[in-house]
Amino acid sequence: MGERNHHQGPPRHRHAGRRNERTQLLAVLLTDHPPQHALDLVPVAAAAAGHKLGFEPLHYLAEHQALLGLAAAEPAPSSPTRLPVQRGRRGSKPPEDLLLLGPAPRKIGSWPRPQLAGVLKAVGRALADAAGSAPPALPHWWLACQLALRGTIRRAEWKALWRSLGPDRPEYGARIERVGPLLAWREYLDQLVAEVGRRLSGAKRNPLLTELNVELAASLFNLQQSELAARVLQLAAEKYELSCADTEAGPVVTLAGALAPPPLSANDQRALAAMLALYGGEEGQPKSGLAERFPAQQHVIHWLFEAGRLVETQDGFVFTRVELDGYLTELATWGLPPGEIGVGDLRRRLGLKRRRAEALRGYLAARYGDAPEDGA
């Protein structure tokens, strides 16, 4: 498929004794004659005479006549760089271009063979999605490597990169999506959606998990950005043909069909009703109190918090989801950023006592405190 792998496993560094792994750089050698083994590359520029760059080939993309590899450069450039080089002694080979893209992941040389091969092949797919129909440029190579390794990057990183290279903003393909402050690769988003399906259709499903909102999806699937969680929910609803309601807090997906939760047993149903009856007052019941009161129903307690029916704040106060939804609906009418609302306003306008107001303030700050970021 236009690709050829020169190494069947992690790279074996010929000059490992004098290469510092912390300064290894992801690099691309643009060539139609890819070397099979590690070699030294000599920069063509007269100012760099006498300097050599060790280059370790990893994976050849024949379609682009480009060899992915690792370069050892001292000092390492502060930004991605295109560098004309020659092989071996200067003048013995025609010049070729070496793209130095930035620091390689630590210990990449010891990655398991399948992991390394998968990432290298993913760079080629990400490059095709980044460049679209245009010839890939240095920024596209950088973007492809970052997306193959991480799945997303901050748009501010991309903006800083192309501005450091020149005044023209490079375009990227439609499969690179703007998701809030991020650029996300559609292949990565599809992997996240598949993981949602696997987790929600497993044998140990949570019977109380009947719907997914942005906050819950971010927690369950370790999605750090709420915008990323919202996009994954939208794509999951499309893939699994689920109902998706748009709310002020983002999409809410109702789980049905193969992703519908199993029914509760009669004993668990009784325990659930008894636990929820403890809430609604000023203090409620801390999570530790539930564990002491219902020692034989720890699994139900876990289900309640995992499904977001009960929400524990950073200071240990527990709200029910119904309570929080009611507060958030009221706050939406105030015309203020939720993360900036103070304890005094919550006490005065919602009629809350200090303990509950402080806990609600902490919840709002944790969920909404980050300011939106501008980016390309």
Tab-separated table of C-alpha atoms in Angstrom:
chain	number	residue	atom	x	y	z
A	1	MET	CA	0.000	0.000	0.000
A	2	GLY	CA	2.813	2.422	-0.772
A	3	GLU	CA	4.653	1.699	2.490
A	4	ARG	CA	7.733	-0.322	3.316
A	5	ASN	CA	9.101	-1.009	6.770
A	6	HIS	CA	12.880	-1.307	6.978
A	7	HIS	CA	12.929	-2.494	10.569
A	8	GLN	CA	10.998	-5.443	11.932
A	9	GLY	CA	11.294	-4.212	15.525
A	10	PRO	CA	12.410	-1.239	17.623
A	11	PRO	CA	15.475	0.540	16.236
A	12	ARG	CA	18.933	-0.642	17.207
A	13	HIS	CA	21.068	2.480	17.509
A	14	ARG	CA	24.502	2.111	15.954
A	15	HIS	CA	25.766	5.132	17.892
A	16	ALA	CA	23.733	4.555	21.055
A	17	GLY	CA	26.729	5.243	23.245
A	18	ARG	CA	26.989	8.857	22.129
A	19	ARG	CA	23.316	9.679	21.466
A	20	ASN	CA	21.209	11.176	24.197
A	21	GLU	CA	17.693	9.779	23.978
A	22	ARG	CA	16.233	12.999	25.372
A	23	THR	CA	17.453	14.896	22.290
A	24	GLN	CA	16.247	12.401	19.694
A	25	LEU	CA	14.089	14.090	17.092
A	26	LEU	CA	11.320	12.787	14.892
A	27	ALA	CA	12.625	13.279	11.377
A	28	VAL	CA	11.721	12.677	7.750
A	29	LEU	CA	14.316	12.148	5.023
A	30	LEU	CA	12.845	13.006	1.613
A	31	THR	CA	14.491	10.483	-0.686
A	32	ASP	CA	13.784	7.996	-3.467
A	33	HIS	CA	16.682	5.796	-2.296
A	34	PRO	CA	15.953	5.038	1.352
A	35	PRO	CA	18.929	3.738	3.335
A	36	GLN	CA	18.513	0.381	5.037
A	37	HIS	CA	20.640	1.136	8.085
A	38	ALA	CA	21.645	3.978	10.381
A	39	LEU	CA	23.920	6.584	8.828
A	40	ASP	CA	25.386	10.028	9.315
A	41	LEU	CA	23.922	12.995	7.442
A	42	VAL	CA	26.017	16.092	6.840
A	43	PRO	CA	24.260	19.496	6.626
A	44	VAL	CA	25.028	21.235	3.320
A	45	ALA	CA	25.166	24.754	4.745
A	46	ALA	CA	28.712	26.024	5.012
A	47	ALA	CA	28.047	27.313	8.517
A	48	ALA	CA	27.305	23.748	9.575
A	49	ALA	CA	30.457	22.262	8.055
A	50	GLY	CA	31.926	19.581	10.247
A	51	HIS	CA	28.633	18.770	11.957
A	52	LYS	CA	26.945	15.421	11.482
A	53	LEU	CA	23.436	14.220	12.254
A	54	GLY	CA	22.929	10.602	13.168
A	55	PHE	CA	19.817	9.241	11.419
A	56	GLU	CA	18.027	5.972	12.225
A	57	PRO	CA	15.543	4.833	9.527
A	58	LEU	CA	12.242	3.407	10.746
A	59	HIS	CA	9.556	3.332	8.040
A	60	TYR	CA	9.405	4.301	4.366
A	61	LEU	CA	6.362	5.952	2.796
A	62	ALA	CA	6.909	5.261	-0.896
A	63	GLU	CA	3.947	7.406	-1.963
A	64	HIS	CA	5.687	10.471	-0.575
A	65	GLN	CA	9.255	9.248	-1.122
A	66	ALA	CA	9.786	9.911	2.547
A	67	LEU	CA	11.618	7.924	5.199
A	68	LEU	CA	10.425	8.335	8.784
A	69	GLY	CA	13.158	8.049	11.354
A	70	LEU	CA	14.985	9.417	14.358
A	71	ALA	CA	17.719	12.038	14.214
A	72	ALA	CA	20.233	12.986	16.869
A	73	ALA	CA	21.056	16.692	16.606
A	74	GLU	CA	23.107	18.823	18.974
A	75	PRO	CA	21.855	21.367	19.651
A	76	ALA	CA	18.279	20.448	18.770
A	77	PRO	CA	16.443	23.142	16.763
A	78	SER	CA	13.799	25.065	18.690
A	79	SER	CA	11.163	24.602	15.964
A	80	PRO	CA	10.572	22.246	13.006
A	81	THR	CA	13.292	22.752	10.409
A	82	ARG	CA	13.947	21.786	6.778
A	83	LEU	CA	17.631	21.037	6.371
A	84	PRO	CA	19.475	20.106	3.130
A	85	VAL	CA	21.846	17.228	3.916
A	86	GLN	CA	24.217	14.828	2.221
A	87	ARG	CA	25.026	11.263	3.128
A	88	GLY	CA	28.415	10.435	4.527
A	89	ARG	CA	31.184	12.764	3.466
A	90	ARG	CA	30.159	16.054	1.978
A	91	GLY	CA	29.986	15.970	-1.789
A	92	SER	CA	29.816	12.198	-2.105
A	93	LYS	CA	26.011	12.109	-2.546
A	94	PRO	CA	23.409	14.494	-4.000
A	95	PRO	CA	21.739	16.716	-1.407
A	96	GLU	CA	18.434	15.587	0.114
A	97	ASP	CA	16.026	17.347	2.467
A	98	LEU	CA	15.770	16.321	6.100
A	99	LEU	CA	12.734	17.510	8.062
A	100	LEU	CA	13.419	17.802	11.778
A	101	LEU	CA	9.973	17.777	13.405
A	102	GLY	CA	10.673	18.010	17.117
A	103	PRO	CA	11.440	15.754	20.093
A	104	ALA	CA	10.602	12.080	19.754
A	105	PRO	CA	8.650	10.326	22.508
A	106	ARG	CA	10.880	9.172	25.320
A	107	LYS	CA	12.140	5.586	25.050
A	108	ILE	CA	10.635	5.168	21.589
A	109	GLY	CA	13.434	2.716	20.828
A	110	SER	CA	12.096	0.318	23.465
A	111	TRP	CA	8.448	0.425	22.388
A	112	PRO	CA	6.887	-2.975	21.628
A	113	ARG	CA	7.107	-3.833	17.936
A	114	PRO	CA	3.318	-3.651	17.240
A	115	GLN	CA	3.021	-0.271	18.955
A	116	LEU	CA	5.923	1.221	17.014
A	117	ALA	CA	4.722	-0.183	13.693
A	118	GLY	CA	1.186	1.042	14.333
A	119	VAL	CA	2.270	4.590	15.087
A	120	LEU	CA	4.566	4.780	12.068
A	121	LYS	CA	1.828	3.617	9.711
A	122	ALA	CA	-0.606	6.022	11.385
A	123	VAL	CA	1.709	8.916	10.490
A	124	GLY	CA	1.182	8.110	6.808
A	125	ARG	CA	-2.609	8.065	7.197
A	126	ALA	CA	-2.586	11.260	9.233
A	127	LEU	CA	-0.378	12.945	6.635
A	128	ALA	CA	-2.887	12.136	3.888
A	129	ASP	CA	-5.690	13.594	6.028
A	130	ALA	CA	-3.651	16.655	7.001
A	131	ALA	CA	-2.405	17.599	3.534
A	132	GLY	CA	-5.602	16.669	1.682
A	133	SER	CA	-5.055	17.164	-2.043
A	134	ALA	CA	-2.051	19.477	-1.588
A	135	PRO	CA	1.585	18.313	-1.549
A	136	PRO	CA	2.559	17.802	2.114
A	137	ALA	CA	4.616	20.650	3.532
A	138	LEU	CA	6.706	20.814	6.700
A	139	PRO	CA	3.722	21.880	8.868
A	140	HIS	CA	1.669	18.943	7.555
A	141	TRP	CA	4.414	16.489	8.502
A	142	TRP	CA	4.555	17.953	11.993
A	143	LEU	CA	0.772	17.839	12.329
A	144	ALA	CA	0.630	14.236	11.103
A	145	CYS	CA	3.225	13.058	13.620
A	146	GLN	CA	1.499	14.818	16.499
A	147	LEU	CA	-1.919	13.424	15.596
A	148	ALA	CA	-0.577	9.900	15.086
A	149	LEU	CA	1.001	10.036	18.540
A	150	ARG	CA	-1.654	11.947	20.478
A	151	GLY	CA	-4.900	12.007	18.498
A	152	THR	CA	-5.425	15.698	19.248
A	153	ILE	CA	-3.332	18.836	19.576
A	154	ARG	CA	-4.207	22.259	20.853
A	155	ARG	CA	-5.047	24.671	18.086
A	156	ALA	CA	-2.710	27.171	19.735
A	157	GLU	CA	0.201	24.768	19.100
A	158	TRP	CA	-0.687	24.554	15.426
A	159	LYS	CA	-1.047	28.311	15.187
A	160	ALA	CA	2.323	28.926	16.818
A	161	LEU	CA	3.964	26.360	14.542
A	162	TRP	CA	2.868	27.712	11.188
A	163	ARG	CA	3.413	31.299	12.257
A	164	SER	CA	7.006	30.435	13.195
A	165	LEU	CA	7.584	29.014	9.699
A	166	GLY	CA	6.056	31.730	7.573
A	167	PRO	CA	3.142	34.093	7.033
A	168	ASP	CA	0.930	31.671	5.078
A	169	ARG	CA	-1.494	29.550	7.045
A	170	PRO	CA	-1.447	25.935	5.759
A	171	GLU	CA	-4.798	24.298	5.121
A	172	TYR	CA	-5.576	20.798	6.328
A	173	GLY	CA	-8.029	18.136	5.209
A	174	ALA	CA	-11.613	17.686	6.347
A	175	ARG	CA	-10.721	14.721	8.563
A	176	ILE	CA	-8.803	17.086	10.840
A	177	GLU	CA	-11.617	18.664	12.869
A	178	ARG	CA	-11.745	21.767	15.018
A	179	VAL	CA	-13.143	20.626	18.367
A	180	GLY	CA	-13.200	23.563	20.778
A	181	PRO	CA	-9.566	24.468	21.552
A	182	LEU	CA	-8.338	21.288	19.852
A	183	LEU	CA	-7.576	19.909	16.429
A	184	ALA	CA	-8.750	16.287	16.445
A	185	TRP	CA	-8.013	13.546	13.933
A	186	ARG	CA	-11.170	11.764	12.800
A	187	GLU	CA	-9.458	8.376	13.008
A	188	TYR	CA	-8.765	9.060	16.686
A	189	LEU	CA	-12.346	10.198	17.281
A	190	ASP	CA	-13.596	6.992	15.667
A	191	GLN	CA	-11.359	4.986	18.022
A	192	LEU	CA	-12.888	6.782	20.998
A	193	VAL	CA	-16.393	6.068	19.725
A	194	ALA	CA	-15.529	2.383	19.325
A	195	GLU	CA	-14.225	2.351	22.901
A	196	VAL	CA	-17.526	3.829	24.088
A	197	GLY	CA	-19.334	0.950	22.421
A	198	ARG	CA	-17.016	-1.659	23.924
A	199	ARG	CA	-17.281	-0.239	27.427
A	200	LEU	CA	-21.062	0.100	27.369
A	201	SER	CA	-21.731	-3.337	25.894
A	202	GLY	CA	-19.463	-5.297	28.235
A	203	ALA	CA	-20.642	-7.938	30.677
A	204	LYS	CA	-20.158	-5.654	33.713
A	205	ARG	CA	-22.408	-2.839	32.581
A	206	ASN	CA	-23.795	-0.364	35.079
A	207	PRO	CA	-27.599	-0.857	35.348
A	208	LEU	CA	-28.046	2.809	36.309
A	209	LEU	CA	-26.223	4.177	33.270
A	210	THR	CA	-29.230	4.997	31.102
A	211	GLU	CA	-27.844	8.130	29.435
A	212	LEU	CA	-24.582	9.934	28.820
A	213	ASN	CA	-24.023	13.668	29.145
A	214	VAL	CA	-20.809	15.593	28.505
A	215	GLU	CA	-19.631	15.600	32.119
A	216	LEU	CA	-20.254	11.886	32.547
A	217	ALA	CA	-18.641	10.938	29.234
A	218	ALA	CA	-15.561	13.004	30.090
A	219	SER	CA	-15.229	11.166	33.405
A	220	LEU	CA	-15.965	7.636	32.156
A	221	PHE	CA	-13.722	7.784	29.113
A	222	ASN	CA	-10.984	10.086	30.442
A	223	LEU	CA	-11.659	12.888	27.953
A	224	GLN	CA	-10.008	15.978	29.396
A	225	GLN	CA	-11.807	18.534	27.220
A	226	SER	CA	-15.579	18.903	27.478
A	227	GLU	CA	-15.704	19.831	23.784
A	228	LEU	CA	-13.989	16.540	22.941
A	229	ALA	CA	-16.468	14.608	25.088
A	230	ALA	CA	-19.368	16.376	23.351
A	231	ARG	CA	-18.042	15.505	19.891
A	232	VAL	CA	-17.539	11.856	20.865
A	233	LEU	CA	-21.124	11.724	22.144
A	234	GLN	CA	-22.445	13.119	18.867
A	235	LEU	CA	-20.480	10.596	16.828
A	236	ALA	CA	-21.488	7.728	19.145
A	237	ALA	CA	-25.150	8.645	18.754
A	238	GLU	CA	-24.744	8.507	14.960
A	239	LYS	CA	-22.807	5.230	14.947
A	240	TYR	CA	-25.079	3.344	17.357
A	241	GLU	CA	-28.334	5.031	16.254
A	242	LEU	CA	-29.093	6.511	19.664
A	243	SER	CA	-31.339	9.418	20.590
A	244	CYS	CA	-29.318	12.597	21.167
A	245	ALA	CA	-30.843	15.696	22.754
A	246	ASP	CA	-29.130	19.075	22.495
A	247	THR	CA	-29.130	20.930	25.819
A	248	GLU	CA	-27.414	24.049	27.113
A	249	ALA	CA	-24.868	21.761	28.800
A	250	GLY	CA	-24.213	19.846	25.571
A	251	PRO	CA	-25.556	16.655	23.989
A	252	VAL	CA	-27.333	14.038	26.119
A	253	VAL	CA	-27.441	10.546	24.607
A	254	THR	CA	-30.013	7.953	25.697
A	255	LEU	CA	-28.595	4.434	25.763
A	256	ALA	CA	-30.754	1.871	23.969
A	257	GLY	CA	-30.549	-1.322	21.959
A	258	ALA	CA	-27.279	-3.176	22.437
A	259	LEU	CA	-26.038	-0.363	24.703
A	260	ALA	CA	-29.104	-0.343	26.995
A	261	PRO	CA	-28.254	-1.209	30.615
A	262	PRO	CA	-29.376	-4.503	32.170
A	263	PRO	CA	-32.266	-4.425	34.694
A	264	LEU	CA	-31.715	-4.075	38.435
A	265	SER	CA	-32.433	-6.986	40.732
A	266	ALA	CA	-35.194	-6.529	43.322
A	267	ASN	CA	-32.657	-6.306	46.173
A	268	ASP	CA	-30.586	-3.691	44.362
A	269	GLN	CA	-33.736	-1.720	43.543
A	270	ARG	CA	-34.674	-1.570	47.237
A	271	ALA	CA	-31.138	-0.515	48.215
A	272	LEU	CA	-31.156	2.188	45.528
A	273	ALA	CA	-34.444	3.661	46.782
A	274	ALA	CA	-33.166	3.677	50.380
A	275	MET	CA	-29.953	5.435	49.397
A	276	LEU	CA	-31.624	8.150	47.321
A	277	ALA	CA	-34.118	8.800	50.158
A	278	LEU	CA	-31.203	10.088	52.267
A	279	TYR	CA	-30.703	13.092	49.975
A	280	GLY	CA	-32.549	16.331	49.482
A	281	GLY	CA	-31.782	17.914	52.855
A	282	GLU	CA	-29.135	20.484	53.675
A	283	GLU	CA	-26.221	18.126	54.292
A	284	GLY	CA	-27.172	14.915	52.537
A	285	GLN	CA	-25.031	11.841	53.109
A	286	PRO	CA	-21.269	11.726	52.407
A	287	LYS	CA	-20.010	8.849	50.302
A	288	SER	CA	-18.249	7.316	53.296
A	289	GLY	CA	-21.529	7.423	55.216
A	290	LEU	CA	-23.266	5.448	52.487
A	291	ALA	CA	-20.542	2.813	52.577
A	292	GLU	CA	-20.943	2.409	56.341
A	293	ARG	CA	-24.731	2.316	56.198
A	294	PHE	CA	-24.984	-0.152	53.298
A	295	PRO	CA	-21.964	-2.467	53.672
A	296	ALA	CA	-23.509	-5.226	51.535
A	297	GLN	CA	-24.447	-2.899	48.655
A	298	GLN	CA	-21.083	-1.355	47.753
A	299	HIS	CA	-21.732	-2.194	44.111
A	300	VAL	CA	-24.922	-0.087	44.119
A	301	ILE	CA	-23.011	2.846	45.621
A	302	HIS	CA	-20.418	2.499	42.866
A	303	TRP	CA	-23.143	2.445	40.217
A	304	LEU	CA	-24.756	5.598	41.635
A	305	PHE	CA	-21.585	7.664	41.420
A	306	GLU	CA	-20.318	6.181	38.148
A	307	ALA	CA	-23.673	6.871	36.469
A	308	GLY	CA	-23.734	10.426	37.818
A	309	ARG	CA	-26.926	9.910	39.819
A	310	LEU	CA	-24.893	11.130	42.795
A	311	VAL	CA	-22.035	13.618	42.336
A	312	GLU	CA	-19.283	14.111	44.906
A	313	THR	CA	-17.595	17.518	44.903
A	314	GLN	CA	-13.907	18.035	45.606
A	315	ASP	CA	-14.618	18.817	49.275
A	316	GLY	CA	-16.697	15.653	49.764
A	317	PHE	CA	-20.199	17.109	49.569
A	318	VAL	CA	-22.655	14.948	47.607
A	319	PHE	CA	-25.384	16.317	45.335
A	320	THR	CA	-27.977	14.346	43.452
A	321	ARG	CA	-28.010	14.819	39.697
A	322	VAL	CA	-31.563	16.142	39.974
A	323	GLU	CA	-30.394	18.833	42.401
A	324	LEU	CA	-27.489	19.869	40.197
A	325	ASP	CA	-29.619	19.983	37.064
A	326	GLY	CA	-32.087	22.230	38.865
A	327	TYR	CA	-29.336	24.593	39.987
A	328	LEU	CA	-27.758	24.691	36.515
A	329	THR	CA	-31.114	25.459	34.908
A	330	GLU	CA	-31.583	28.394	37.280
A	331	LEU	CA	-28.015	29.641	36.813
A	332	ALA	CA	-28.494	29.664	33.038
A	333	THR	CA	-30.992	32.515	33.477
A	334	TRP	CA	-28.504	34.714	35.324
A	335	GLY	CA	-26.415	35.625	32.294
A	336	LEU	CA	-23.137	35.033	34.157
A	337	PRO	CA	-20.289	32.585	33.443
A	338	PRO	CA	-20.975	29.674	35.854
A	339	GLY	CA	-17.318	29.375	36.829
A	340	GLU	CA	-17.297	32.997	38.062
A	341	ILE	CA	-20.393	32.893	40.285
A	342	GLY	CA	-19.475	33.419	43.937
A	343	VAL	CA	-20.701	31.825	47.161
A	344	GLY	CA	-22.538	35.005	48.121
A	345	ASP	CA	-24.621	35.016	44.951
A	346	LEU	CA	-25.463	31.338	45.388
A	347	ARG	CA	-26.602	31.854	48.966
A	348	ARG	CA	-28.587	34.978	48.243
A	349	ARG	CA	-30.230	34.059	44.956
A	350	LEU	CA	-30.745	30.332	45.498
A	351	GLY	CA	-31.437	30.499	49.233
A	352	LEU	CA	-28.665	28.013	50.068
A	353	LYS	CA	-26.884	27.685	53.374
A	354	ARG	CA	-23.149	28.245	53.367
A	355	ARG	CA	-22.027	24.590	53.314
A	356	ARG	CA	-24.126	23.730	50.278
A	357	ALA	CA	-23.305	27.016	48.531
A	358	GLU	CA	-19.568	26.460	49.022
A	359	ALA	CA	-19.838	22.931	47.637
A	360	LEU	CA	-21.823	24.147	44.637
A	361	ARG	CA	-19.304	26.920	44.043
A	362	GLY	CA	-16.485	24.338	44.067
A	363	TYR	CA	-18.363	22.149	41.589
A	364	LEU	CA	-18.978	25.087	39.235
A	365	ALA	CA	-15.347	26.216	39.425
A	366	ALA	CA	-14.081	22.696	38.678
A	367	ARG	CA	-16.431	22.180	35.750
A	368	TYR	CA	-16.568	25.636	34.170
A	369	GLY	CA	-13.495	27.420	35.508
A	370	ASP	CA	-11.285	27.132	32.414
A	371	ALA	CA	-11.575	30.100	30.089
A	372	PRO	CA	-12.036	29.318	26.382
A	373	GLU	CA	-8.888	29.492	24.313
A	374	ASP	CA	-8.536	31.223	20.989
A	375	GLY	CA	-6.725	29.328	18.272
A	376	ALA	CA	-6.294	28.831	14.576
